mmCIF file of C-alpha atoms in Angstrom:
data_model
loop_
_atom_site.group_PDB
_atom_site.id
_atom_site.type_symbol
_atom_site.label_atom_id
_atom_site.label_comp_id
_atom_site.label_asym_id
_atom_site.label_seq_id
_atom_site.Cartn_x
_atom_site.Cartn_y
_atom_site.Cartn_z
ATOM 1 C CA GLU A 1 -45.597 61.121 -0.314
ATOM 2 C CA VAL A 2 -43.732 60.429 2.235
ATOM 3 C CA GLN A 3 -44.255 61.642 5.337
ATOM 4 C CA LEU A 4 -42.480 62.352 8.454
ATOM 5 C CA VAL A 5 -43.868 64.021 11.420
ATOM 6 C CA GLU A 6 -41.822 65.106 15.126
ATOM 7 C CA SER A 7 -43.709 66.208 17.990
ATOM 8 C CA GLY A 8 -42.702 66.081 21.692
ATOM 9 C CA GLY A 9 -40.358 68.498 21.701
ATOM 10 C CA GLY A 10 -40.171 71.595 24.295
ATOM 11 C CA LEU A 11 -38.216 73.270 27.244
ATOM 12 C CA VAL A 12 -37.356 70.605 30.086
ATOM 13 C CA GLN A 13 -35.474 70.954 33.126
ATOM 14 C CA PRO A 14 -32.228 69.295 33.438
ATOM 15 C CA GLY A 15 -32.525 65.636 35.045
ATOM 16 C CA ARG A 16 -35.941 64.878 33.185
ATOM 17 C CA SER A 17 -36.875 63.300 30.632
ATOM 18 C CA VAL A 18 -38.246 63.385 27.238
ATOM 19 C CA ARG A 19 -40.046 60.973 24.959
ATOM 20 C CA LEU A 20 -39.956 62.086 20.787
ATOM 21 C CA SER A 21 -41.904 61.132 18.433
ATOM 22 C CA CYS A 22 -42.335 60.441 14.845
ATOM 23 C CA ALA A 23 -45.374 60.215 12.739
ATOM 24 C CA ALA A 24 -44.594 58.095 9.220
ATOM 25 C CA SER A 25 -46.648 58.016 6.433
ATOM 26 C CA GLY A 26 -46.865 57.395 2.279
ATOM 27 C CA PHE A 27 -44.858 54.201 2.769
ATOM 28 C CA THR A 28 -44.585 50.961 4.441
ATOM 29 C CA PHE A 29 -43.564 51.698 7.444
ATOM 30 C CA ASP A 30 -42.008 48.371 8.876
ATOM 31 C CA GLY A 31 -39.962 47.679 5.746
ATOM 32 C CA TYR A 32 -37.470 49.969 6.545
ATOM 33 C CA ALA A 33 -34.921 51.222 9.203
ATOM 34 C CA MET A 34 -35.071 54.481 10.924
ATOM 35 C CA HIS A 35 -33.092 56.760 12.572
ATOM 36 C CA TRP A 36 -32.550 59.858 14.855
ATOM 37 C CA VAL A 37 -30.152 62.504 13.899
ATOM 38 C CA ARG A 38 -30.160 66.067 15.990
ATOM 39 C CA GLN A 39 -28.633 69.450 15.034
ATOM 40 C CA PRO A 40 -27.395 72.285 17.623
ATOM 41 C CA PRO A 41 -28.057 75.516 17.488
ATOM 42 C CA GLY A 42 -25.417 77.072 14.986
ATOM 43 C CA LYS A 43 -23.818 73.423 14.869
ATOM 44 C CA GLY A 44 -24.066 70.586 12.555
ATOM 45 C CA LEU A 45 -25.648 67.303 12.526
ATOM 46 C CA GLU A 46 -24.985 64.605 14.590
ATOM 47 C CA TRP A 47 -26.372 60.849 14.286
ATOM 48 C CA VAL A 48 -28.271 59.757 17.676
ATOM 49 C CA SER A 49 -29.564 56.510 16.858
ATOM 50 C CA SER A 50 -30.817 54.034 14.508
ATOM 51 C CA ILE A 51 -33.060 51.162 14.483
ATOM 52 C CA SER A 52 -33.713 48.371 12.289
ATOM 53 C CA TRP A 53 -37.176 47.562 10.579
ATOM 54 C CA ASN A 54 -38.016 44.134 13.281
ATOM 55 C CA SER A 55 -36.080 46.476 16.209
ATOM 56 C CA TYR A 56 -33.853 43.390 16.719
ATOM 57 C CA ILE A 57 -30.801 45.716 15.979
ATOM 58 C CA MET A 58 -30.702 49.561 17.761
ATOM 59 C CA ASP A 59 -27.278 51.448 17.744
ATOM 60 C CA TYR A 60 -26.430 54.475 19.889
ATOM 61 C CA ALA A 61 -23.567 56.813 18.850
ATOM 62 C CA ASP A 62 -21.163 56.102 21.601
ATOM 63 C CA SER A 63 -21.072 59.303 23.453
ATOM 64 C CA LEU A 64 -24.934 59.171 24.047
ATOM 65 C CA LYS A 65 -25.245 55.338 25.451
ATOM 66 C CA GLY A 66 -27.249 54.874 28.424
ATOM 67 C CA ARG A 67 -29.162 57.901 28.343
ATOM 68 C CA PHE A 68 -31.067 57.277 24.915
ATOM 69 C CA THR A 69 -33.557 54.588 23.971
ATOM 70 C CA ILE A 70 -34.912 54.270 20.584
ATOM 71 C CA SER A 71 -37.930 52.158 19.750
ATOM 72 C CA ARG A 72 -40.854 51.951 17.617
ATOM 73 C CA ASP A 73 -44.489 50.467 16.789
ATOM 74 C CA ASN A 74 -44.834 49.275 13.220
ATOM 75 C CA ALA A 75 -48.186 48.130 14.499
ATOM 76 C CA LYS A 76 -48.923 52.808 14.669
ATOM 77 C CA ASN A 77 -46.322 53.177 12.335
ATOM 78 C CA SER A 78 -44.286 55.452 14.933
ATOM 79 C CA LEU A 79 -40.951 55.980 15.967
ATOM 80 C CA TYR A 80 -39.793 57.128 19.256
ATOM 81 C CA LEU A 81 -36.780 58.508 20.903
ATOM 82 C CA GLN A 82 -36.455 58.854 25.042
ATOM 83 C CA ILE A 83 -34.028 60.798 26.794
ATOM 84 C CA ASP A 84 -33.068 60.351 29.985
ATOM 85 C CA SER A 85 -31.384 62.772 32.667
ATOM 86 C CA LEU A 86 -31.410 65.532 30.020
ATOM 87 C CA ARG A 87 -28.004 67.954 29.858
ATOM 88 C CA PRO A 88 -28.151 71.211 28.362
ATOM 89 C CA GLU A 89 -26.390 70.206 25.521
ATOM 90 C CA ASP A 90 -28.942 67.933 24.724
ATOM 91 C CA THR A 91 -30.572 70.842 23.790
ATOM 92 C CA ALA A 92 -31.212 70.717 19.522
ATOM 93 C CA LEU A 93 -33.585 70.359 16.916
ATOM 94 C CA TYR A 94 -34.288 66.546 16.626
ATOM 95 C CA TYR A 95 -34.344 64.944 13.285
ATOM 96 C CA CYS A 96 -36.305 61.661 12.314
ATOM 97 C CA ALA A 97 -35.149 60.094 9.132
ATOM 98 C CA LYS A 98 -36.036 57.113 7.359
ATOM 99 C CA ASP A 99 -33.543 54.784 5.879
ATOM 100 C CA ARG A 100 -33.623 53.589 2.225
ATOM 101 C CA ARG A 101 -33.328 49.922 3.314
ATOM 102 C CA SER A 102 -34.596 48.207 5.794
ATOM 103 C CA TYR A 103 -31.204 47.394 8.143
ATOM 104 C CA SER A 104 -29.460 50.628 8.682
ATOM 105 C CA THR A 105 -27.430 52.452 5.165
ATOM 106 C CA ASP A 106 -28.039 55.978 5.160
ATOM 107 C CA MET A 107 -30.711 58.640 5.485
ATOM 108 C CA ASP A 108 -33.036 59.041 2.368
ATOM 109 C CA VAL A 109 -36.543 61.469 3.804
ATOM 110 C CA TRP A 110 -36.112 64.010 6.702
ATOM 111 C CA GLY A 111 -38.283 64.666 8.751
ATOM 112 C CA GLN A 112 -38.757 68.589 10.008
ATOM 113 C CA GLY A 113 -37.972 68.082 13.226
ATOM 114 C CA THR A 114 -38.950 69.064 16.944
ATOM 115 C CA THR A 115 -36.825 71.374 19.547
ATOM 116 C CA VAL A 116 -35.779 69.972 23.064
ATOM 117 C CA THR A 117 -34.684 73.031 25.059
ATOM 118 C CA VAL A 118 -32.782 71.615 28.281
ATOM 119 C CA SER A 119 -32.881 74.718 30.797
ATOM 120 C CA SER A 120 -34.095 75.484 34.268
ATOM 121 C CA GLN B 1 -15.831 59.166 16.685
ATOM 122 C CA SER B 2 -14.607 62.628 15.791
ATOM 123 C CA ALA B 3 -16.893 64.309 13.123
ATOM 124 C CA LEU B 4 -15.567 63.840 9.314
ATOM 125 C CA THR B 5 -13.546 66.949 8.277
ATOM 126 C CA GLN B 6 -15.229 69.321 5.629
ATOM 127 C CA PRO B 7 -14.252 73.165 4.747
ATOM 128 C CA ALA B 8 -16.511 75.161 6.374
ATOM 129 C CA SER B 9 -17.494 77.591 3.600
ATOM 130 C CA VAL B 10 -16.922 77.225 -0.234
ATOM 131 C CA SER B 11 -18.139 79.635 -2.683
ATOM 132 C CA GLY B 12 -18.531 80.155 -6.382
ATOM 133 C CA SER B 13 -19.624 82.386 -8.704
ATOM 134 C CA PRO B 14 -23.066 81.217 -11.089
ATOM 135 C CA GLY B 15 -22.656 78.755 -13.236
ATOM 136 C CA GLN B 16 -18.762 77.887 -12.032
ATOM 137 C CA SER B 17 -18.275 74.406 -10.300
ATOM 138 C CA ILE B 18 -17.243 73.794 -6.856
ATOM 139 C CA THR B 19 -15.828 70.795 -5.176
ATOM 140 C CA ILE B 20 -16.561 69.831 -1.027
ATOM 141 C CA SER B 21 -14.349 67.491 0.298
ATOM 142 C CA CYS B 22 -14.870 65.210 3.236
ATOM 143 C CA THR B 23 -11.936 63.373 4.941
ATOM 144 C CA GLY B 24 -12.154 61.024 7.095
ATOM 145 C CA THR B 25 -10.079 57.797 8.120
ATOM 146 C CA SER B 26 -9.405 54.146 7.322
ATOM 147 C CA SER B 27 -12.736 53.318 9.394
ATOM 148 C CA ASP B 28 -15.236 54.763 7.582
ATOM 149 C CA VAL B 29 -14.771 57.026 4.584
ATOM 150 C CA HIS B 30 -11.825 54.715 2.783
ATOM 151 C CA TYR B 31 -12.744 51.431 4.147
ATOM 152 C CA TYR B 32 -17.408 51.635 3.454
ATOM 153 C CA ASP B 33 -18.636 52.626 0.244
ATOM 154 C CA SER B 34 -21.631 54.388 1.997
ATOM 155 C CA VAL B 35 -20.573 57.831 1.848
ATOM 156 C CA SER B 36 -23.655 60.354 1.403
ATOM 157 C CA TRP B 37 -24.279 63.906 0.869
ATOM 158 C CA TYR B 38 -27.071 65.779 1.984
ATOM 159 C CA GLN B 39 -28.414 69.312 1.112
ATOM 160 C CA HIS B 40 -29.677 71.530 3.939
ATOM 161 C CA HIS B 41 -31.275 74.914 3.650
ATOM 162 C CA PRO B 42 -32.089 76.059 6.990
ATOM 163 C CA GLY B 43 -35.613 75.545 8.614
ATOM 164 C CA LYS B 44 -36.522 73.203 6.450
ATOM 165 C CA ALA B 45 -35.889 68.866 6.201
ATOM 166 C CA PRO B 46 -32.213 68.010 4.872
ATOM 167 C CA LYS B 47 -32.288 66.531 1.154
ATOM 168 C CA LEU B 48 -30.042 63.451 0.182
ATOM 169 C CA ILE B 49 -28.784 64.294 -2.605
ATOM 170 C CA ILE B 50 -25.769 61.535 -2.881
ATOM 171 C CA TYR B 51 -25.807 58.369 -1.487
ATOM 172 C CA GLU B 52 -23.252 55.167 -1.842
ATOM 173 C CA VAL B 53 -20.699 57.584 -3.466
ATOM 174 C CA SER B 54 -22.139 58.708 -6.340
ATOM 175 C CA ASN B 55 -25.310 57.514 -6.977
ATOM 176 C CA ARG B 56 -27.586 60.198 -6.954
ATOM 177 C CA PRO B 57 -31.411 59.495 -5.719
ATOM 178 C CA SER B 58 -34.230 59.894 -8.054
ATOM 179 C CA GLY B 59 -35.486 63.593 -9.161
ATOM 180 C CA VAL B 60 -31.897 65.128 -7.754
ATOM 181 C CA SER B 61 -30.299 67.165 -10.494
ATOM 182 C CA ASN B 62 -27.139 65.843 -12.192
ATOM 183 C CA ARG B 63 -25.557 68.668 -11.725
ATOM 184 C CA PHE B 64 -24.621 67.258 -8.520
ATOM 185 C CA SER B 65 -22.055 64.364 -8.700
ATOM 186 C CA GLY B 66 -19.485 62.204 -5.756
ATOM 187 C CA SER B 67 -16.662 60.473 -5.696
ATOM 188 C CA LYS B 68 -13.875 58.968 -3.283
ATOM 189 C CA SER B 69 -10.482 58.746 -3.429
ATOM 190 C CA GLY B 70 -8.747 56.832 -0.433
ATOM 191 C CA ASN B 71 -9.873 58.682 3.151
ATOM 192 C CA ALA B 72 -11.911 61.120 1.052
ATOM 193 C CA ALA B 73 -14.569 61.590 -0.662
ATOM 194 C CA SER B 74 -15.889 64.850 -2.399
ATOM 195 C CA LEU B 75 -18.996 66.412 -3.969
ATOM 196 C CA THR B 76 -19.171 68.518 -7.183
ATOM 197 C CA ILE B 77 -21.446 70.403 -7.774
ATOM 198 C CA SER B 78 -21.602 72.292 -11.917
ATOM 199 C CA GLY B 79 -23.383 74.770 -13.407
ATOM 200 C CA LEU B 80 -23.365 76.428 -10.464
ATOM 201 C CA GLN B 81 -27.296 78.158 -8.742
ATOM 202 C CA ALA B 82 -28.704 80.751 -6.752
ATOM 203 C CA GLU B 83 -31.146 77.657 -5.350
ATOM 204 C CA ASP B 84 -27.588 75.681 -4.832
ATOM 205 C CA GLU B 85 -26.920 77.960 -1.875
ATOM 206 C CA ALA B 86 -27.155 75.925 1.674
ATOM 207 C CA ASP B 87 -25.355 73.857 3.954
ATOM 208 C CA TYR B 88 -23.831 70.399 2.393
ATOM 209 C CA TYR B 89 -22.890 67.435 4.752
ATOM 210 C CA CYS B 90 -20.905 64.620 4.033
ATOM 211 C CA ARG B 91 -22.259 61.055 6.093
ATOM 212 C CA SER B 92 -20.657 57.998 6.199
ATOM 213 C CA TYR B 93 -20.848 54.453 7.454
ATOM 214 C CA THR B 94 -18.234 53.648 10.102
ATOM 215 C CA THR B 95 -16.323 50.453 11.883
ATOM 216 C CA PHE B 96 -16.776 52.392 15.750
ATOM 217 C CA THR B 97 -20.535 53.721 15.991
ATOM 218 C CA SER B 98 -22.314 52.739 13.028
ATOM 219 C CA HIS B 99 -22.549 56.547 11.632
ATOM 220 C CA VAL B 100 -20.237 59.808 11.480
ATOM 221 C CA PHE B 101 -21.573 63.301 10.008
ATOM 222 C CA GLY B 102 -18.760 65.692 8.439
ATOM 223 C CA GLY B 103 -18.635 69.380 10.498
ATOM 224 C CA GLY B 104 -20.744 70.750 7.303
ATOM 225 C CA THR B 105 -19.744 72.874 4.375
ATOM 226 C CA LYS B 106 -21.909 76.743 4.241
ATOM 227 C CA VAL B 107 -21.878 76.996 -0.065
ATOM 228 C CA THR B 108 -22.367 80.542 -1.165
ATOM 229 C CA VAL B 109 -23.429 81.914 -5.024
ATOM 230 C CA LEU B 110 -21.389 85.168 -5.209
#
């Protein structure tokens, strides 16, 4: 069974950093692109970032470029998202999602998410 | 990149069919055959129900169907059931920023 389990969220002060992790199992992790998608409280889904199977291609939502860094460790079957200079508007449920292919197409399996709350 | 436009809510009685629209632009929905739809029950992981405009993943009910015309894509749910009550999101590949989601549509089964 394909499983994605996010971790690393919590209450963080504005201006600080957080690193989210996603542990993958049940599929050949290094064969697929991966994504981060977030959902602010009471709002819809927002694509954050994608990374190809080999980390050669990384994309970010325009409004988030510069503060967000996606990465992966295929040896550890893990995906990461580093968020720097956190702002209150970054408060959201952050989902890790698997792509259908090795390059970015769309998201076919999602985790349950990890919540980041940015507040002093 | 603005979100794709979806109606905020759609409702129907059990057994009826409903259609959710997803309107984009020439830079996303119109240009790419990479439109997908997700069903999201609050508190659970979103579920892919349609990919590449009209394809259903294995295990997804054939009551769900998708289509596209010009700048707009649509999701139709036929034979509406209580379990279909959820939020539904469209997503498209886009020229500018890879992916863009719709604002979401809450489906209510009356």
